Coordinates of C-alpha atoms in Angstrom, one line a residue:
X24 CA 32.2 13.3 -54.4
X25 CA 31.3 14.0 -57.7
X26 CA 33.8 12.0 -59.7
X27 CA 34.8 8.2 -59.1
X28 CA 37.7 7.7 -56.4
X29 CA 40.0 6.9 -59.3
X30 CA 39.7 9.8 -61.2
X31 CA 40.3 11.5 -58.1
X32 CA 42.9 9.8 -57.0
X33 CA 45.2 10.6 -60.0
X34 CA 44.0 14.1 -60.7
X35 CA 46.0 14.2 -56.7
X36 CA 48.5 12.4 -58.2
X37 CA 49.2 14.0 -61.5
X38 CA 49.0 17.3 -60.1
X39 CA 51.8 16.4 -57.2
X40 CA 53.8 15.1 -60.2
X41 CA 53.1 18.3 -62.1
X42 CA 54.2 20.5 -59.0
X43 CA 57.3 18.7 -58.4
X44 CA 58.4 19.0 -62.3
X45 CA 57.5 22.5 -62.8
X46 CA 59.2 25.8 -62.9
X47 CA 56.7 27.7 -61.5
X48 CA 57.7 29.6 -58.9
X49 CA 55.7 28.6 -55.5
X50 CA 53.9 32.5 -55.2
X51 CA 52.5 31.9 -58.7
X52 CA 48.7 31.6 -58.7
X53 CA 48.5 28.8 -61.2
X54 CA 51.3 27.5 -58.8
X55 CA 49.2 27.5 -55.5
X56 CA 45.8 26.9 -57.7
X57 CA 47.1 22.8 -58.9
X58 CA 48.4 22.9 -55.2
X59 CA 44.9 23.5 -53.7
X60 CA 42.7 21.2 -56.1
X61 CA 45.4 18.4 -55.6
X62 CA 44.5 18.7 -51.9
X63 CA 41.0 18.7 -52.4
X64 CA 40.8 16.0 -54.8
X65 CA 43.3 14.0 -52.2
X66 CA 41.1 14.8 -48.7
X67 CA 37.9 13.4 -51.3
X68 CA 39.7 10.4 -51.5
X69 CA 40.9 10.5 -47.8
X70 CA 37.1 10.3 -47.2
X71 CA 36.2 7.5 -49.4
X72 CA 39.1 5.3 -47.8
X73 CA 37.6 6.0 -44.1
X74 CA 33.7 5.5 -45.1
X75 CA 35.0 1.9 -46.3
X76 CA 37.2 1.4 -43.8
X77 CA 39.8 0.2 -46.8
X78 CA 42.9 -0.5 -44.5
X79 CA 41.5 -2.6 -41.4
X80 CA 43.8 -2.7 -38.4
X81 CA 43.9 -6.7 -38.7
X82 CA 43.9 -6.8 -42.6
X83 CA 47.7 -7.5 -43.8
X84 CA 49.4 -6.6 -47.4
X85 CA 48.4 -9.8 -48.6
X86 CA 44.3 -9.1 -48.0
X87 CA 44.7 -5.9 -49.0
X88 CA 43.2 -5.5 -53.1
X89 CA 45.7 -4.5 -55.7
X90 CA 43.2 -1.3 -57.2
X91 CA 43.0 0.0 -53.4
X92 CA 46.9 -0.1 -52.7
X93 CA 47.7 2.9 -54.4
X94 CA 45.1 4.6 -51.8
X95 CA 47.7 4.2 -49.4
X96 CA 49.8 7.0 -50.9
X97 CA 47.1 9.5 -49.8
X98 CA 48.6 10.6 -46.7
X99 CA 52.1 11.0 -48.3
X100 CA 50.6 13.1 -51.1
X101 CA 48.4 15.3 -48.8
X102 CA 51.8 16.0 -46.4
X103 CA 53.9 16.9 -49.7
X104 CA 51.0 19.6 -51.1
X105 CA 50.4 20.8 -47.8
X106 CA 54.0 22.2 -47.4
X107 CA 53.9 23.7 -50.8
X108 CA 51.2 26.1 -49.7
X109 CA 51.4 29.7 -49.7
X110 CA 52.7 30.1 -46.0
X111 CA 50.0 31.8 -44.5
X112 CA 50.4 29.4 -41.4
X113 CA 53.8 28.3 -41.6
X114 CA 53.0 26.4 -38.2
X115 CA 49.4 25.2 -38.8
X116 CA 50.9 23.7 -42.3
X117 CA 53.8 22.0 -40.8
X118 CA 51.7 20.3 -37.8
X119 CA 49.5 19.1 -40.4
X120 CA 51.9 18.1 -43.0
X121 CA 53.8 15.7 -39.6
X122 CA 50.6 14.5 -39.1
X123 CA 50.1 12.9 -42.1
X124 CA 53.4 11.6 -42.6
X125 CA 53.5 10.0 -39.3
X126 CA 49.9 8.4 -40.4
X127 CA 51.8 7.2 -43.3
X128 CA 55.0 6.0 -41.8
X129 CA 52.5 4.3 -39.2
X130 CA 50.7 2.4 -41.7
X131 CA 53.7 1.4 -43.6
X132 CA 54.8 -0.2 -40.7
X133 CA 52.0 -2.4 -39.7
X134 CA 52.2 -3.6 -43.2
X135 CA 55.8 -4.2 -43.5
X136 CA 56.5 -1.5 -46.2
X137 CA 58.6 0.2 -43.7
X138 CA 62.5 -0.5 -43.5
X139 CA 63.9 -2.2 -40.2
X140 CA 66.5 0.8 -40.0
X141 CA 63.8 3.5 -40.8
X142 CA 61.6 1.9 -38.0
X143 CA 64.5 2.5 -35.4
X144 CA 64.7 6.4 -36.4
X145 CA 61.2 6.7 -36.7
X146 CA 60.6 5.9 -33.0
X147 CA 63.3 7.1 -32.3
X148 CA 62.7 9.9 -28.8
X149 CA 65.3 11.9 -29.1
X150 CA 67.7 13.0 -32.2
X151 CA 70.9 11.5 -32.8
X152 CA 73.4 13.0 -35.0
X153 CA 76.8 10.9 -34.4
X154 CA 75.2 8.6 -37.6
X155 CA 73.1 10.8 -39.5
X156 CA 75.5 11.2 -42.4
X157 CA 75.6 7.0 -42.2
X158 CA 71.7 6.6 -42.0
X159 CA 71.4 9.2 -45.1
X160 CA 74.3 7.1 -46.9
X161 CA 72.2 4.0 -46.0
X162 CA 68.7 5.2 -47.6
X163 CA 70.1 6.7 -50.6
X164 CA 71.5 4.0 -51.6
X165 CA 68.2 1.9 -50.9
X166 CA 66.2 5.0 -52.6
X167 CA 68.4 4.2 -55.9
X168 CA 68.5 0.4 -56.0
X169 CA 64.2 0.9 -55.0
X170 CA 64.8 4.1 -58.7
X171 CA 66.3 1.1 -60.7
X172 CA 63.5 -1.8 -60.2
X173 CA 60.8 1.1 -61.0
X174 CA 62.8 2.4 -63.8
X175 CA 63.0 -1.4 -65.2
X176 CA 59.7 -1.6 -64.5
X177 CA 58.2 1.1 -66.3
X178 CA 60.8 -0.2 -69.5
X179 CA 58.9 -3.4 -69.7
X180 CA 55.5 -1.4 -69.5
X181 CA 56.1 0.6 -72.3
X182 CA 57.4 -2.3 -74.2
X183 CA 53.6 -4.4 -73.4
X184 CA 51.8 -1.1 -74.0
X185 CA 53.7 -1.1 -77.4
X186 CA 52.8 -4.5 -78.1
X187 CA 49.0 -3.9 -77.5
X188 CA 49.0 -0.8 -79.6
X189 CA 50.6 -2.6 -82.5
X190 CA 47.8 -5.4 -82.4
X191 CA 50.1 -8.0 -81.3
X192 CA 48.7 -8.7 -77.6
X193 CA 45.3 -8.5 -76.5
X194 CA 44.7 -6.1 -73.3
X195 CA 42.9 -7.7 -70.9
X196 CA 42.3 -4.5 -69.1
X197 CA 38.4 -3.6 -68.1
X198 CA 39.4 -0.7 -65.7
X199 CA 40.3 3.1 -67.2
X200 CA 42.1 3.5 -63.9
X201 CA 44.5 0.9 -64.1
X202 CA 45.6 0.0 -67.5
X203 CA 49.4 0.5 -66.8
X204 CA 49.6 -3.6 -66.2
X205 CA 46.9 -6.2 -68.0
X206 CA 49.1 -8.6 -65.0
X207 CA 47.9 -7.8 -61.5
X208 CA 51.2 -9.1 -60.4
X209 CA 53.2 -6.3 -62.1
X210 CA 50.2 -3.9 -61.3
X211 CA 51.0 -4.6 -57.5
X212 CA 54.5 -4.2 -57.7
X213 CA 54.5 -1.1 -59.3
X214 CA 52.4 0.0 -56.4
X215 CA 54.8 -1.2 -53.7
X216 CA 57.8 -0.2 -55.5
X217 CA 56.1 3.6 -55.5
X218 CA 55.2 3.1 -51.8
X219 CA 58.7 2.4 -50.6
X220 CA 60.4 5.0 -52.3
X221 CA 57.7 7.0 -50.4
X222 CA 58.6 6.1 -47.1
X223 CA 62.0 6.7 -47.8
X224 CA 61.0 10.7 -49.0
X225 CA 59.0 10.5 -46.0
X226 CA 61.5 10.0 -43.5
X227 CA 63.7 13.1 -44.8
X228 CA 60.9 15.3 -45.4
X229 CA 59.5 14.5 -41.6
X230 CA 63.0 15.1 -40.0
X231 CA 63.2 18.5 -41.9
X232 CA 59.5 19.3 -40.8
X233 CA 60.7 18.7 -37.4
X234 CA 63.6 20.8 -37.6
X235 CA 61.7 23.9 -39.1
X236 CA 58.8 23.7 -36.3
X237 CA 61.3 24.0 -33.6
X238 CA 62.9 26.8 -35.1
X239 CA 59.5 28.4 -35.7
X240 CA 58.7 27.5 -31.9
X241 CA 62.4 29.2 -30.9
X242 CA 61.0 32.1 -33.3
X243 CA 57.8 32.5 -31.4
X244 CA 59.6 32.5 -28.2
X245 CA 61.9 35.8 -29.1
X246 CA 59.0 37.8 -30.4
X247 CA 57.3 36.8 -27.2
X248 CA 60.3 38.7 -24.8
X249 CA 60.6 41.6 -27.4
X250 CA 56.9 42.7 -27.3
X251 CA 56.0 40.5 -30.8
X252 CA 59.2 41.9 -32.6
X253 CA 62.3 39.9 -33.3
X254 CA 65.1 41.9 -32.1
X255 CA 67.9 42.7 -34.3
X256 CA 71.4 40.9 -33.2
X257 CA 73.9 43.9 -32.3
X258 CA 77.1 42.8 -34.2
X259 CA 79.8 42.7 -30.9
X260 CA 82.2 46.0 -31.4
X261 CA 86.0 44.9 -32.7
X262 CA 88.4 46.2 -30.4
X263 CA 91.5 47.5 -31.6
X264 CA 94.5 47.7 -29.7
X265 CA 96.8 50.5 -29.5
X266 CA 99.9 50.2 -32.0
X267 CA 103.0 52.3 -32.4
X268 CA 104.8 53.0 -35.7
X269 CA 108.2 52.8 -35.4
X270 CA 110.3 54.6 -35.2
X271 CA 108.2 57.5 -32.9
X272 CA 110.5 60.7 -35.4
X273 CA 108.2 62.2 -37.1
X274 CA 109.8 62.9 -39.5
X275 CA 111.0 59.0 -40.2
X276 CA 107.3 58.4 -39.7
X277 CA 106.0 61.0 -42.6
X278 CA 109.0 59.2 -44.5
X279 CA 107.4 55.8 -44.2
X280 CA 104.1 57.1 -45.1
X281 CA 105.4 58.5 -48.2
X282 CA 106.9 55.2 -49.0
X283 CA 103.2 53.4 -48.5
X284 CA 102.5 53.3 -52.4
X285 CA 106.4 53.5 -53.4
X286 CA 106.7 51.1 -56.3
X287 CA 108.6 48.2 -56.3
X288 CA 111.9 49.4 -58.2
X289 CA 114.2 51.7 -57.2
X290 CA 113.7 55.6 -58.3
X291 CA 116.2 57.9 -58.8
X292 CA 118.2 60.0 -56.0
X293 CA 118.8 63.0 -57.9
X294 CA 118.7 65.2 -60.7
X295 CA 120.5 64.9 -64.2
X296 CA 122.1 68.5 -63.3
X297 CA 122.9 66.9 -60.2
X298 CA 124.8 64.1 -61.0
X299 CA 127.0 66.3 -64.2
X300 CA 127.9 68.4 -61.3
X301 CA 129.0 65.8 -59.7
X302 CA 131.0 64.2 -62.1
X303 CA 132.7 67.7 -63.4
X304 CA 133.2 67.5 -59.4
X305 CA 135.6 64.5 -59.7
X306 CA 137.0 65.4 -63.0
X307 CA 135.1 62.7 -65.5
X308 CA 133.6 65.5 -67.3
X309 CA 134.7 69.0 -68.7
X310 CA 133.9 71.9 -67.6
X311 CA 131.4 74.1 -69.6
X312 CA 133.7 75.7 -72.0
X313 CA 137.0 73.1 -71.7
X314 CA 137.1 70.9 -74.7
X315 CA 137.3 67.4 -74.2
X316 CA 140.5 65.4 -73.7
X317 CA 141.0 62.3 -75.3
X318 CA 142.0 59.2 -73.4
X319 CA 143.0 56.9 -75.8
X320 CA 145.2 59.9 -77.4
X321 CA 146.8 60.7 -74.0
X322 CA 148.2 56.9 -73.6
X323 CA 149.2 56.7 -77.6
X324 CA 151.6 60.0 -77.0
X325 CA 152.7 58.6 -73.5
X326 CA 153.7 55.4 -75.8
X327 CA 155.7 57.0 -78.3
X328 CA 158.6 57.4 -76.6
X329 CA 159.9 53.7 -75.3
X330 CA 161.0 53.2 -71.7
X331 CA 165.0 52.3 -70.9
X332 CA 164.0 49.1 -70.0
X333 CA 162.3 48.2 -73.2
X334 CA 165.0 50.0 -75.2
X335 CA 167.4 47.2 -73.9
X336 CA 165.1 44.7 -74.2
X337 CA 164.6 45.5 -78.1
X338 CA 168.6 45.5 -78.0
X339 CA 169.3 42.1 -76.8
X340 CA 166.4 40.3 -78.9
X341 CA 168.5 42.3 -82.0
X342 CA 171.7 40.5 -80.9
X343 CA 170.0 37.1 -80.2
X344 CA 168.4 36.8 -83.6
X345 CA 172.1 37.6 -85.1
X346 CA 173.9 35.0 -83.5
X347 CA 171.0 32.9 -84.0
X348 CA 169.9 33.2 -87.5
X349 CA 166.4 31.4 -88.3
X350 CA 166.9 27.0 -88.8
X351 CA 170.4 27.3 -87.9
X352 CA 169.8 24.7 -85.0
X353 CA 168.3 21.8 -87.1
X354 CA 170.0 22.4 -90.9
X355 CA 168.9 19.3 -93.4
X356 CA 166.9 17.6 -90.4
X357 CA 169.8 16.5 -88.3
X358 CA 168.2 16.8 -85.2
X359 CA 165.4 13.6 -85.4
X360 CA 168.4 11.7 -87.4
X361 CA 170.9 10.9 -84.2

């Protein structure tokens, strides 16, 4: 290893934080080039942590050194790369990428990084989906109270680092590798904070691993009947079932045809000759060459000549209105004046 561990370390690091930000598309070649020097930088560091035998079995979080916790995100890094690789060995890739997560999730555990409910699914034999949607619910919400303390975190690192650049605090700092924090106490909370959100990542992506090997295991097994091919699913046949239009005439049933793409309002049922013959038919209309009668004309002339009746009716109103002259009755007001 050419470079120190730290420089290695967070080339991994940057490089994961670069992939996940990007929009590169996964086929690119710069895209699969950070992939694979992230990987290498990551399996250098991998290396370093077994020849110094960093993480004893019977060390606990408390003996474990503040510059060598972040070494513990190794595995986690190296499973997330891993499955952004060009799938050339889907399978190989996801056997090694469960591998290191469970390497992860292992040592998180016997340092007591790991949540009491994540422990309980993570040894978990066989999958339970009655409470997954309650066990995703559950580590959400953890994953954003966990976003919130780094986010805070990071606030009051920025605020130092402005401090120290402005002359008005003095960084203690010796290390290039870790000048986030001049206080080792923030320096290892950072680190633990990142860890646990890891674990929490960890437990989605391993279920999800999971699920895609068996499906690439059910995959295997299909090819394997169909001489190496997957055989195309034949769509089942719809089977109709014999109707009759009613009613079986056929001429009603051309008639109902014709009345498919009718429009909504009624059309007409004949002709305009038609319907003049029909009405010089009934009389409503002359004939072609017969002048038009008047109506009104025929009733005045009916009216000219008055009826018996109303000849005696004119008569006796005549006589009334002669016996009766007009005020006669109520002369100088006599009537309201008994």
């Amino acid at each position: 290893m050419d470079r120190p561990v730290g420089v290695e370390f967070r080339n991994g690091q940057e490089g994961y934080q670069f992939l996940e930000s990007t929009s590169l598309a996964a086929k690119d070649e710069e895209y699969q080039k950070k992939v694979a020097d992230s990987i290498e930088s990551l399996l250098n560091v991998g290396q370093f942590i077994r020849q110094q035998s960093l993480f004893s079995p019977n060390e606990t979080l408390e003996d474990i050194q503040t510059n060598y916790l972040k070494f513990l995100l190794v595995d986690y890094y190296l499973a997330q790369l891993v499955l952004k690789r060009t799938p050339v060995n889907r399978m190989q890739d996801l056997i090694t990428a469960k591998r290191c997560f469970t390497s992860f999730l292992n040592q998180c555990e016997r340092l007591a990084l790991l949540h009491s409910e994540d422990i309980e699914i993570f040894h978990r034999e066989v999958k339970q989906t009655k409470n997954m949607r309650e066990e995703k619910i559950a580590r959400f919400k953890r994953e954003k109270q966990l976003n919130e303390q780094l986010n805070q975190l990071n606030k009051n690192r920025k605020d130092v680092q402005k401090q120290i650049d402005n002359g008005y605090i003095v960084s203690q700092s010796t290390e290039e590798e870790d000048t986030e924090f001049d206080d080792e106490e923030k320096q290892r909370e950072l680190y633990l904070l990142l860890i646990k959100l890891a674990t929490l990542k960890s437990m989605e992506e391993l279920a999800a691993t999971e699920s895609e090997e068996d499906m690439l295991v059910q995959i295997e097994k299909m090819k394997a009947s169909n001489g190496g091919k997957l055989a195309k699913e034949e769509k089942p046949k719809e089977k109709f079932q014999n109707f009759t239009l009613l009613p079986s005439d056929a001429v009603k049933r051309e008639q109902l045809k014709k009345n498919v793409f009718k429009p909504g309002y009624p059309l007409p049922t004949m002709t305009v000759e038609e319907w003049a013959d029909q009405q010089m038919e009934l009389g409503l209309l002359p004939s072609p060459g017969q002048q038009p009668t008047n109506n009104n004309q025929k009733k005045k002339e009916k009216t000219d000549e008055p009826t018996d009746a109303e000849v005696y009716k004119s008569r006796a109103w005549d006589d009334y209105k002669d016996d009766n002259p007009k005020g006669a009755g109520n002369k100088n007001d006599n009537y309201f004046r008994r």
